[in-house]
Amino acid sequence: MTLRCLGTGSKGNCYLLSSESETLILDCGIPIKDIKKGLNWDVSRIAGVIVTHAHKDHSLAIEDFRRMGIPVFAPYEDKTPMNFRGMAGLTVQAFDLTDLQGKWTHTNADGTECPCYGFLISHPDMGKLLYITDTELVKWRFKDINHILISCNYQSKYIDGDEAKKNHVLRGHMELNTVKEFVKANNSNALRSVILCHMSRNNADPMECVAEIRKVAPQAYLDYARAGESYELKGCCPF
């Protein structure tokens, strides 16, 4: 299977997870015309759309897909996580991105909590993929994960400016060292790739972040997401 990035970061997030015949869309925070263009205008191959949370940089096109009759899995609306089955052989399990006290770590502009979910996606052609974004931490641990697509929003050493800006960056986003500890805690011989996403343009150096994650997962393929790039997600069997 392949993972293609159509958009990442505050301007909009959208990824296409594709088999030979079907595509699952991970977040839809860019205009629907850009998503259709990324699919070469073949919307018939869309098996479903999964959305992490309500902020427009992740959910902009959600109603467009609903009007098209395409299944949408948005657990933050349903209040309770549930499983989703889209393309043949694929399963998606949502998990809440809350702290140990059950409080959502992502916030809205006014400081109120923003329900946000991560997804464990399984398919025979790639094994298990974690998609995690817009959270300060991940309290969950997973066994035999093959691929991780995870937000690495900022590095603390690059944060400067007034307190308002700092709070906006720090609230509900993951710092490099937190990402590094999560990858380390969930690393195993099964881990094949780690793709870093949703990076702040001004507060993170992509290559530095990749280099740091490589220290705890040297056996895995490491890269950072950028619009227009595709990544091959190989199965759990050896190369």
Coordinates of N, CA and C in Angstrom, one line a residue, residues 3-234:
L3 N 1.1 5.5 1.0 CA 0.5 6.7 1.7 C 1.0 7.9 1.0
R4 N 0.0 8.7 0.5 CA 0.4 10.0 -0.2 C -0.1 11.2 0.6
C5 N 0.8 12.1 0.8 CA 0.4 13.3 1.5 C -0.1 14.4 0.5
L6 N -1.3 14.9 0.7 CA -1.9 16.0 -0.1 C -1.7 17.3 0.6
G7 N -1.6 17.2 2.0 CA -1.4 18.4 2.7 C -1.1 18.1 4.2
T8 N -0.2 18.9 4.8 CA 0.2 18.7 6.2 C 0.5 20.0 6.8
G9 N 0.1 20.2 8.1 CA 0.4 21.4 8.8 C -0.9 22.3 8.9
S10 N -0.7 23.5 9.4 CA -1.8 24.3 9.8 C -2.7 24.8 8.6
K11 N -2.1 24.7 7.4 CA -2.9 25.1 6.2 C -3.8 24.0 5.7
G12 N -3.7 22.8 6.3 CA -4.6 21.7 5.9 C -3.9 20.4 5.9
N13 N -4.6 19.3 6.4 CA -4.0 18.0 6.5 C -4.9 17.0 5.8
C14 N -4.3 16.2 4.9 CA -5.0 15.1 4.2 C -4.0 14.1 3.6
Y15 N -4.3 12.8 3.9 CA -3.4 11.8 3.4 C -4.3 10.7 2.7
L16 N -3.7 10.1 1.7 CA -4.4 9.0 1.0 C -3.7 7.7 1.2
L17 N -4.4 6.8 1.8 CA -3.9 5.4 2.0 C -4.5 4.5 1.0
S18 N -3.7 4.0 0.1 CA -4.3 3.4 -1.1 C -3.7 2.0 -1.3
S19 N -4.7 1.1 -1.7 CA -4.3 -0.2 -2.2 C -4.4 -0.1 -3.7
E20 N -4.3 -1.2 -4.5 CA -4.4 -1.1 -5.9 C -5.7 -0.6 -6.4
S21 N -6.8 -0.8 -5.7 CA -8.1 -0.4 -6.2 C -8.9 0.5 -5.3
E22 N -8.5 0.8 -4.1 CA -9.3 1.6 -3.1 C -8.4 2.5 -2.3
T23 N -9.0 3.6 -1.8 CA -8.3 4.6 -1.0 C -9.1 4.9 0.2
L24 N -8.4 5.0 1.3 CA -9.0 5.5 2.6 C -8.4 6.9 2.8
I25 N -9.2 7.9 3.0 CA -8.7 9.2 3.3 C -8.5 9.5 4.7
L26 N -7.3 9.9 5.1 CA -7.0 10.2 6.5 C -7.1 11.8 6.7
D27 N -8.1 12.3 7.3 CA -8.4 13.7 7.5 C -8.6 14.3 6.1
C28 N -9.4 15.4 6.1 CA -9.8 16.0 4.9 C -9.8 17.5 5.0
G29 N -8.7 18.1 5.5 CA -8.6 19.5 5.8 C -8.2 20.4 4.7
I30 N -8.4 20.0 3.5 CA -8.1 20.8 2.3 C -9.3 20.8 1.4
P31 N -9.4 21.7 0.5 CA -10.6 21.8 -0.4 C -10.9 20.5 -1.1
I32 N -12.1 20.2 -1.3 CA -12.5 18.9 -2.0 C -11.9 18.8 -3.4
K33 N -11.8 20.0 -4.1 CA -11.3 19.9 -5.4 C -9.8 19.4 -5.4
D34 N -9.1 19.8 -4.4 CA -7.7 19.4 -4.3 C -7.6 17.9 -3.9
I35 N -8.5 17.4 -3.2 CA -8.5 15.9 -2.9 C -8.9 15.2 -4.1
K36 N -9.9 15.6 -4.9 CA -10.3 15.0 -6.1 C -9.1 14.9 -7.1
K37 N -8.4 16.1 -7.2 CA -7.2 16.1 -8.1 C -6.2 15.1 -7.6
G38 N -6.0 15.0 -6.3 CA -5.0 14.0 -5.8 C -5.4 12.6 -6.1
L39 N -6.7 12.3 -6.3 CA -7.2 11.0 -6.7 C -7.3 10.9 -8.2
N40 N -6.8 11.8 -9.0 CA -6.9 11.8 -10.4 C -8.4 11.9 -10.8
W41 N -9.2 12.5 -10.0 CA -10.6 12.7 -10.3 C -11.4 11.4 -10.2
D42 N -10.8 10.4 -9.7 CA -11.5 9.1 -9.6 C -12.0 8.9 -8.2
V43 N -13.2 9.5 -7.9 CA -13.8 9.4 -6.6 C -14.4 8.0 -6.3
S44 N -14.5 7.2 -7.4 CA -15.1 5.9 -7.2 C -14.3 5.0 -6.4
R45 N -13.0 5.3 -6.3 CA -12.1 4.4 -5.5 C -12.0 4.8 -4.0
I46 N -12.8 5.8 -3.6 CA -12.7 6.2 -2.2 C -13.6 5.2 -1.4
A47 N -12.9 4.5 -0.4 CA -13.6 3.5 0.4 C -14.2 4.2 1.7
G48 N -13.7 5.3 2.1 CA -14.2 6.0 3.2 C -13.2 7.1 3.6
V49 N -13.7 7.9 4.6 CA -12.9 9.0 5.1 C -12.9 8.9 6.7
I50 N -11.7 9.1 7.3 CA -11.7 9.1 8.7 C -11.1 10.5 9.1
V51 N -11.8 11.0 10.2 CA -11.4 12.4 10.6 C -11.1 12.4 12.1
T52 N -10.0 13.0 12.4 CA -9.5 13.0 13.8 C -10.2 13.9 14.7
H53 N -10.6 15.2 14.2 CA -11.3 16.1 15.1 C -11.9 17.2 14.2
A54 N -12.6 18.2 14.9 CA -13.5 19.1 14.1 C -12.8 20.3 13.5
H55 N -11.5 20.6 13.9 CA -10.9 21.8 13.4 C -10.8 21.7 11.8
K56 N -11.0 22.8 11.2 CA -11.1 22.9 9.7 C -9.8 22.4 9.0
D57 N -8.7 22.5 9.6 CA -7.5 22.1 8.9 C -7.4 20.5 8.9
H58 N -8.4 19.9 9.5 CA -8.5 18.4 9.4 C -9.9 18.0 8.9
S59 N -10.9 18.8 8.9 CA -12.3 18.4 8.5 C -12.9 19.3 7.5
L60 N -12.2 20.1 6.8 CA -12.8 21.1 5.9 C -13.8 20.5 4.9
A61 N -13.5 19.3 4.3 CA -14.3 18.8 3.2 C -15.2 17.7 3.7
I62 N -15.5 17.5 5.0 CA -16.2 16.4 5.5 C -17.7 16.4 5.0
E63 N -18.3 17.6 4.9 CA -19.7 17.6 4.3 C -19.7 17.3 2.9
D64 N -18.7 17.7 2.1 CA -18.6 17.3 0.7 C -18.7 15.8 0.5
F65 N -17.9 15.1 1.3 CA -18.0 13.6 1.2 C -19.3 13.1 1.6
R66 N -19.9 13.6 2.6 CA -21.2 13.1 3.0 C -22.3 13.4 1.9
R67 N -22.2 14.5 1.3 CA -23.1 14.8 0.2 C -22.9 13.8 -1.0
M68 N -21.7 13.3 -1.1 CA -21.4 12.3 -2.2 C -21.7 10.9 -1.8
G69 N -22.2 10.7 -0.5 CA -22.6 9.4 -0.1 C -21.4 8.5 0.3
I70 N -20.3 9.1 0.6 CA -19.1 8.3 1.0 C -19.0 8.2 2.5
P71 N -18.8 7.0 3.0 CA -18.8 6.8 4.4 C -17.7 7.6 5.1
V72 N -18.2 8.3 6.2 CA -17.3 9.1 7.0 C -17.3 8.6 8.4
F73 N -16.1 8.4 9.0 CA -15.9 8.0 10.4 C -15.3 9.1 11.2
A74 N -16.1 9.8 12.0 CA -15.7 10.9 12.8 C -16.1 10.7 14.2
P75 N -15.3 9.9 15.0 CA -15.8 9.5 16.3 C -16.0 10.7 17.3
Y76 N -15.3 11.8 17.0 CA -15.5 13.0 17.9 C -17.0 13.5 17.8
E77 N -17.7 13.2 16.8 CA -19.1 13.6 16.6 C -20.0 12.6 17.4
D78 N -19.6 11.3 17.3 CA -20.5 10.2 17.9 C -20.3 10.1 19.4
K79 N -19.2 10.8 19.9 CA -18.9 10.8 21.3 C -18.3 9.5 21.8
T80 N -18.5 8.4 21.1 CA -17.9 7.1 21.6 C -17.1 6.5 20.4
P81 N -15.9 6.0 20.7 CA -15.1 5.4 19.6 C -15.8 4.2 19.1
M82 N -15.5 3.8 17.9 CA -16.1 2.7 17.2 C -15.2 2.2 16.1
N83 N -15.4 1.0 15.7 CA -14.6 0.5 14.6 C -15.2 0.9 13.3
F84 N -14.4 0.9 12.3 CA -14.8 1.3 10.9 C -14.2 0.3 9.9
R85 N -15.0 -0.2 9.0 CA -14.5 -1.1 8.0 C -14.8 -0.4 6.6
G86 N -13.7 -0.2 5.9 CA -13.9 0.5 4.6 C -13.5 -0.5 3.5
M87 N -12.3 -0.3 2.9 CA -11.9 -1.2 1.8 C -11.7 -2.6 2.3
A88 N -11.7 -3.5 1.4 CA -11.6 -4.9 1.7 C -10.4 -5.3 2.5
G89 N -10.6 -5.9 3.6 CA -9.6 -6.4 4.5 C -9.1 -5.3 5.5
L90 N -9.7 -4.1 5.4 CA -9.2 -3.0 6.3 C -10.1 -2.8 7.5
T91 N -9.5 -2.6 8.6 CA -10.2 -2.2 9.8 C -9.6 -1.0 10.5
V92 N -10.4 -0.1 11.1 CA -9.9 1.1 11.7 C -10.5 1.1 13.1
Q93 N -9.6 1.3 14.1 CA -10.1 1.4 15.5 C -9.6 2.8 16.0
A94 N -10.6 3.5 16.6 CA -10.3 4.8 17.1 C -9.9 4.7 18.6
F95 N -9.0 5.6 19.1 CA -8.7 5.7 20.5 C -8.6 7.2 20.9
D96 N -9.1 7.5 22.1 CA -9.1 8.9 22.5 C -7.7 9.4 22.9
L97 N -7.4 10.7 22.5 CA -6.2 11.3 22.8 C -6.4 12.2 24.0
T98 N -6.5 11.6 25.2 CA -6.7 12.3 26.4 C -5.5 12.0 27.3
D99 N -5.4 12.8 28.4 CA -4.3 12.5 29.4 C -4.7 11.5 30.4
L100 N -3.9 11.2 31.4 CA -4.2 10.1 32.3 C -5.5 10.4 33.2
Q101 N -5.9 11.7 33.2 CA -7.1 12.1 33.9 C -8.3 12.1 33.0
G102 N -8.2 11.7 31.8 CA -9.3 11.7 30.8 C -9.6 13.0 30.2
K103 N -8.7 14.0 30.3 CA -8.9 15.3 29.8 C -8.3 15.4 28.4
W104 N -9.1 15.9 27.4 CA -8.6 16.1 26.1 C -7.4 17.0 26.1
T105 N -6.3 16.7 25.4 CA -5.1 17.5 25.4 C -5.2 18.6 24.3
H106 N -6.0 18.4 23.3 CA -6.1 19.4 22.2 C -7.1 20.4 22.6
T107 N -7.0 21.7 22.2 CA -7.9 22.7 22.6 C -8.4 23.5 21.4
N108 N -9.5 24.2 21.6 CA -10.0 25.2 20.6 C -9.4 26.5 20.9
A109 N -9.7 27.5 20.0 CA -9.1 28.8 20.1 C -9.4 29.5 21.4
D110 N -10.5 29.2 22.0 CA -10.9 29.8 23.3 C -10.4 29.1 24.5
G111 N -9.6 28.0 24.3 CA -9.0 27.3 25.4 C -9.8 26.1 25.8
T112 N -11.0 25.9 25.3 CA -11.9 24.8 25.7 C -11.3 23.5 25.1
E113 N -11.6 22.4 25.6 CA -11.1 21.1 25.1 C -11.7 20.8 23.8
C114 N -10.9 20.2 22.9 CA -11.3 19.7 21.6 C -11.1 18.2 21.5
P115 N -12.2 17.4 21.5 CA -12.1 16.0 21.4 C -11.3 15.6 20.1
C116 N -10.3 14.8 20.2 CA -9.5 14.4 19.1 C -9.1 12.9 19.3
Y117 N -9.2 12.2 18.2 CA -8.9 10.7 18.2 C -7.8 10.3 17.3
G118 N -7.0 9.3 17.8 CA -6.1 8.7 16.9 C -6.7 7.4 16.3
F119 N -6.0 6.8 15.3 CA -6.5 5.7 14.6 C -5.5 4.6 14.5
L120 N -5.9 3.4 14.8 CA -5.1 2.2 14.5 C -5.7 1.5 13.3
I121 N -5.0 1.5 12.2 CA -5.5 1.1 10.9 C -4.8 -0.2 10.5
S122 N -5.5 -1.3 10.2 CA -4.9 -2.6 9.9 C -5.4 -3.0 8.5
H123 N -4.4 -3.6 7.7 CA -4.7 -4.1 6.4 C -3.6 -5.2 6.1
P124 N -4.0 -6.3 5.5 CA -3.1 -7.4 5.3 C -1.8 -7.0 4.5
D125 N -2.0 -6.0 3.6 CA -0.9 -5.6 2.7 C 0.1 -4.7 3.4
M126 N -0.2 -4.1 4.5 CA 0.8 -3.3 5.2 C 1.0 -3.6 6.7
G127 N 0.1 -4.3 7.3 CA 0.2 -4.6 8.7 C -0.6 -3.5 9.5
K128 N 0.0 -2.9 10.5 CA -0.7 -2.0 11.4 C -0.1 -0.6 11.3
L129 N -0.9 0.4 11.1 CA -0.5 1.8 10.9 C -1.2 2.6 12.0
L130 N -0.4 3.4 12.8 CA -1.0 4.4 13.7 C -1.0 5.7 13.1
Y131 N -2.1 6.4 13.2 CA -2.2 7.8 12.7 C -2.6 8.7 13.9
I132 N -1.7 9.6 14.3 CA -1.8 10.4 15.6 C -1.5 11.8 15.3
T133 N -2.4 12.7 15.6 CA -2.1 14.1 15.4 C -2.8 15.0 16.4
D134 N -2.3 16.2 16.6 CA -2.9 17.2 17.4 C -3.2 16.8 18.9
T135 N -2.2 16.4 19.5 CA -2.2 16.0 20.9 C -0.9 16.3 21.6
E136 N -0.9 16.5 22.9 CA 0.3 16.8 23.6 C 1.1 15.6 24.0
L137 N 0.4 14.5 24.1 CA 1.0 13.2 24.5 C 0.0 12.0 24.0
V138 N 0.6 10.8 24.1 CA -0.2 9.6 23.9 C 0.0 8.7 25.0
K139 N -1.1 8.4 25.8 CA -1.0 7.6 27.0 C -1.0 6.1 26.6
W140 N -1.5 5.8 25.4 CA -1.6 4.4 25.0 C -0.3 3.8 24.5
R141 N -0.2 2.4 24.6 CA 0.9 1.7 24.1 C 0.4 0.6 23.2
F142 N 1.1 0.3 22.1 CA 0.6 -0.6 21.1 C 1.7 -1.7 20.8
K143 N 1.2 -2.9 20.4 CA 2.1 -4.0 20.2 C 2.2 -4.3 18.7
D144 N 3.4 -4.5 18.3 CA 3.8 -5.0 16.9 C 3.2 -4.0 15.9
I145 N 3.4 -2.7 16.1 CA 3.1 -1.7 15.1 C 4.1 -1.7 14.0
N146 N 3.6 -1.6 12.7 CA 4.5 -1.6 11.6 C 4.8 -0.2 11.0
H147 N 3.8 0.7 11.1 CA 4.0 2.0 10.6 C 3.4 3.1 11.5
I148 N 4.1 4.2 11.6 CA 3.6 5.3 12.5 C 3.6 6.6 11.7
L149 N 2.4 7.2 11.5 CA 2.3 8.6 11.0 C 1.9 9.5 12.1
I150 N 2.8 10.3 12.6 CA 2.6 11.0 13.8 C 3.0 12.5 13.7
S151 N 2.2 13.4 14.3 CA 2.5 14.8 14.3 C 3.8 15.1 15.2
C152 N 4.7 15.8 14.7 CA 5.8 16.3 15.4 C 5.8 17.8 15.2
N153 N 5.0 18.5 16.0 CA 4.7 19.9 15.7 C 5.9 20.9 15.9
Y154 N 6.6 20.7 17.0 CA 7.7 21.7 17.3 C 8.8 21.1 18.1
Q155 N 9.9 21.9 18.1 CA 11.0 21.6 19.0 C 11.1 22.7 20.0
S156 N 11.2 22.4 21.2 CA 11.2 23.4 22.3 C 12.3 24.5 22.1
K157 N 13.4 24.1 21.5 CA 14.5 25.1 21.4 C 14.2 26.2 20.4
Y158 N 13.2 26.0 19.5 CA 12.9 27.0 18.5 C 11.7 27.9 19.0
I159 N 11.2 27.6 20.1 CA 10.0 28.4 20.6 C 10.5 29.7 21.2
D160 N 10.0 30.8 20.7 CA 10.3 32.1 21.2 C 9.1 33.0 21.1
G161 N 9.2 34.3 21.3 CA 8.1 35.2 21.1 C 7.3 35.4 22.4
D162 N 6.2 36.1 22.3 CA 5.4 36.4 23.5 C 4.7 35.1 24.1
E163 N 4.1 35.3 25.2 CA 3.5 34.1 25.9 C 2.3 33.6 25.1
A164 N 1.5 34.6 24.5 CA 0.4 34.2 23.7 C 0.8 33.2 22.6
K165 N 1.8 33.5 21.9 CA 2.3 32.7 20.8 C 2.7 31.3 21.3
K166 N 3.5 31.4 22.4 CA 4.0 30.1 23.0 C 2.8 29.2 23.4
N167 N 1.8 29.8 24.0 CA 0.6 29.0 24.5 C -0.1 28.4 23.3
H168 N -0.2 29.2 22.2 CA -0.9 28.6 21.0 C -0.1 27.5 20.4
V169 N 1.2 27.5 20.4 CA 2.0 26.4 19.9 C 2.0 25.2 20.8
L170 N 2.2 25.5 22.1 CA 2.3 24.4 23.0 C 1.1 23.7 23.4
R171 N -0.1 24.3 23.3 CA -1.3 23.7 23.7 C -1.8 22.7 22.7
G172 N -1.9 21.5 23.1 CA -2.5 20.4 22.2 C -1.6 20.0 21.1
H173 N -0.3 20.2 21.1 CA 0.6 19.8 20.1 C 1.8 19.0 20.7
M174 N 2.4 18.1 19.9 CA 3.5 17.3 20.4 C 4.8 17.9 20.1
E175 N 5.7 17.9 21.1 CA 7.1 18.3 20.9 C 7.9 17.1 20.5
L176 N 9.0 17.4 19.9 CA 9.9 16.3 19.4 C 10.2 15.2 20.4
N177 N 10.6 15.6 21.6 CA 11.1 14.7 22.6 C 9.9 13.8 23.0
T178 N 8.7 14.3 23.0 CA 7.5 13.5 23.4 C 7.3 12.5 22.3
V179 N 7.4 12.9 21.0 CA 7.3 11.9 19.9 C 8.4 10.9 20.0
K180 N 9.6 11.3 20.3 CA 10.7 10.4 20.4 C 10.4 9.3 21.4
E181 N 9.9 9.7 22.6 CA 9.6 8.8 23.7 C 8.5 7.8 23.3
F182 N 7.5 8.3 22.6 CA 6.4 7.5 22.1 C 6.9 6.4 21.1
V183 N 7.7 6.8 20.2 CA 8.3 5.8 19.2 C 9.1 4.8 19.9
K184 N 9.9 5.3 20.9 CA 10.8 4.4 21.6 C 10.0 3.3 22.4
A185 N 8.9 3.8 23.0 CA 8.0 2.9 23.8 C 7.3 1.9 23.0
N186 N 7.0 2.2 21.7 CA 6.3 1.3 20.8 C 7.1 0.7 19.8
N187 N 8.4 0.8 19.9 CA 9.3 0.2 18.9 C 9.4 -1.3 19.1
S188 N 9.6 -2.0 18.0 CA 9.9 -3.4 18.0 C 10.5 -3.8 16.7
N189 N 10.8 -5.0 16.5 CA 11.4 -5.5 15.2 C 10.3 -5.4 14.1
A190 N 9.1 -5.2 14.5 CA 8.0 -5.1 13.5 C 7.9 -3.7 12.9
L191 N 8.5 -2.7 13.5 CA 8.3 -1.3 13.1 C 9.1 -1.1 11.8
R192 N 8.4 -0.7 10.7 CA 9.0 -0.6 9.4 C 9.2 0.9 9.0
S193 N 8.3 1.8 9.4 CA 8.5 3.2 9.0 C 7.9 4.1 10.0
V194 N 8.4 5.3 10.1 CA 7.9 6.4 10.9 C 7.9 7.7 10.0
I195 N 6.7 8.2 9.8 CA 6.6 9.5 9.0 C 6.1 10.5 10.0
L196 N 6.9 11.6 10.1 CA 6.5 12.8 10.9 C 5.7 13.8 10.1
C197 N 4.6 14.3 10.8 CA 3.7 15.1 10.0 C 3.3 16.3 10.9
H198 N 2.5 17.2 10.3 CA 2.0 18.4 11.0 C 3.1 19.2 11.7
M199 N 4.2 19.4 11.0 CA 5.3 20.2 11.6 C 5.1 21.7 11.4
S200 N 5.4 22.4 12.4 CA 5.4 23.9 12.4 C 6.5 24.4 11.5
R201 N 6.1 25.3 10.6 CA 7.1 25.8 9.6 C 8.2 26.5 10.3
N202 N 7.9 27.3 11.4 CA 8.9 28.1 12.1 C 9.5 27.5 13.3
N203 N 8.9 26.4 13.8 CA 9.3 25.9 15.1 C 9.9 24.5 15.1
A204 N 10.2 24.0 13.9 CA 10.7 22.6 13.8 C 11.6 22.5 12.6
D205 N 12.7 21.8 12.7 CA 13.6 21.5 11.6 C 13.4 20.0 11.2
P206 N 12.8 19.8 10.1 CA 12.4 18.4 9.7 C 13.6 17.4 9.8
M207 N 14.7 17.8 9.3 CA 15.8 16.8 9.2 C 16.4 16.6 10.6
E208 N 16.4 17.6 11.5 CA 16.8 17.3 12.9 C 15.8 16.4 13.6
C209 N 14.5 16.6 13.3 CA 13.5 15.7 13.9 C 13.7 14.3 13.5
V210 N 13.9 14.1 12.2 CA 14.1 12.7 11.6 C 15.3 12.1 12.2
A211 N 16.4 12.8 12.4 CA 17.6 12.3 12.9 C 17.5 11.9 14.4
E212 N 16.7 12.6 15.1 CA 16.4 12.3 16.5 C 15.6 11.0 16.7
I213 N 14.6 10.9 15.9 CA 13.8 9.7 15.9 C 14.6 8.4 15.4
R214 N 15.5 8.6 14.5 CA 16.3 7.5 14.0 C 17.1 6.9 15.2
K215 N 17.4 7.7 16.2 CA 18.2 7.2 17.3 C 17.5 6.1 18.1
V216 N 16.2 6.2 18.1 CA 15.4 5.2 18.9 C 14.8 4.1 18.0
A217 N 14.8 4.3 16.7 CA 14.2 3.3 15.7 C 15.1 3.2 14.5
P218 N 16.4 2.8 14.7 CA 17.3 2.8 13.6 C 17.0 1.8 12.5
Q219 N 16.1 0.8 12.8 CA 15.8 -0.2 11.8 C 14.7 0.3 10.8
A220 N 14.0 1.3 11.2 CA 12.8 1.8 10.5 C 13.2 2.8 9.4
Y221 N 12.4 2.9 8.4 CA 12.5 4.0 7.4 C 11.9 5.3 8.1
L222 N 12.7 6.4 8.0 CA 12.3 7.6 8.7 C 12.2 8.7 7.6
D223 N 11.1 9.5 7.7 CA 10.9 10.6 6.8 C 9.9 11.6 7.4
Y224 N 9.7 12.7 6.8 CA 8.7 13.7 7.2 C 7.7 13.9 6.1
A225 N 6.5 14.1 6.4 CA 5.4 14.3 5.4 C 5.6 15.7 4.7
R226 N 5.4 15.7 3.4 CA 5.3 17.0 2.6 C 4.4 16.8 1.5
A227 N 3.6 17.8 1.1 CA 2.6 17.7 0.1 C 3.2 17.2 -1.2
G228 N 2.5 16.2 -1.8 CA 2.9 15.6 -3.1 C 3.8 14.4 -3.0
E229 N 4.3 14.1 -1.8 CA 5.2 12.9 -1.6 C 4.3 11.7 -1.3
S230 N 4.9 10.5 -1.7 CA 4.3 9.2 -1.5 C 5.2 8.4 -0.7
Y231 N 4.7 7.5 0.1 CA 5.6 6.6 0.9 C 5.0 5.2 0.8
E232 N 5.9 4.2 0.5 CA 5.4 2.8 0.4 C 5.4 2.2 1.8
L233 N 4.2 1.6 2.1 CA 4.0 1.0 3.4 C 4.1 -0.5 3.1
K234 N 5.2 -1.1 3.4 CA 5.4 -2.5 3.1 C 4.8 -3.3 4.2

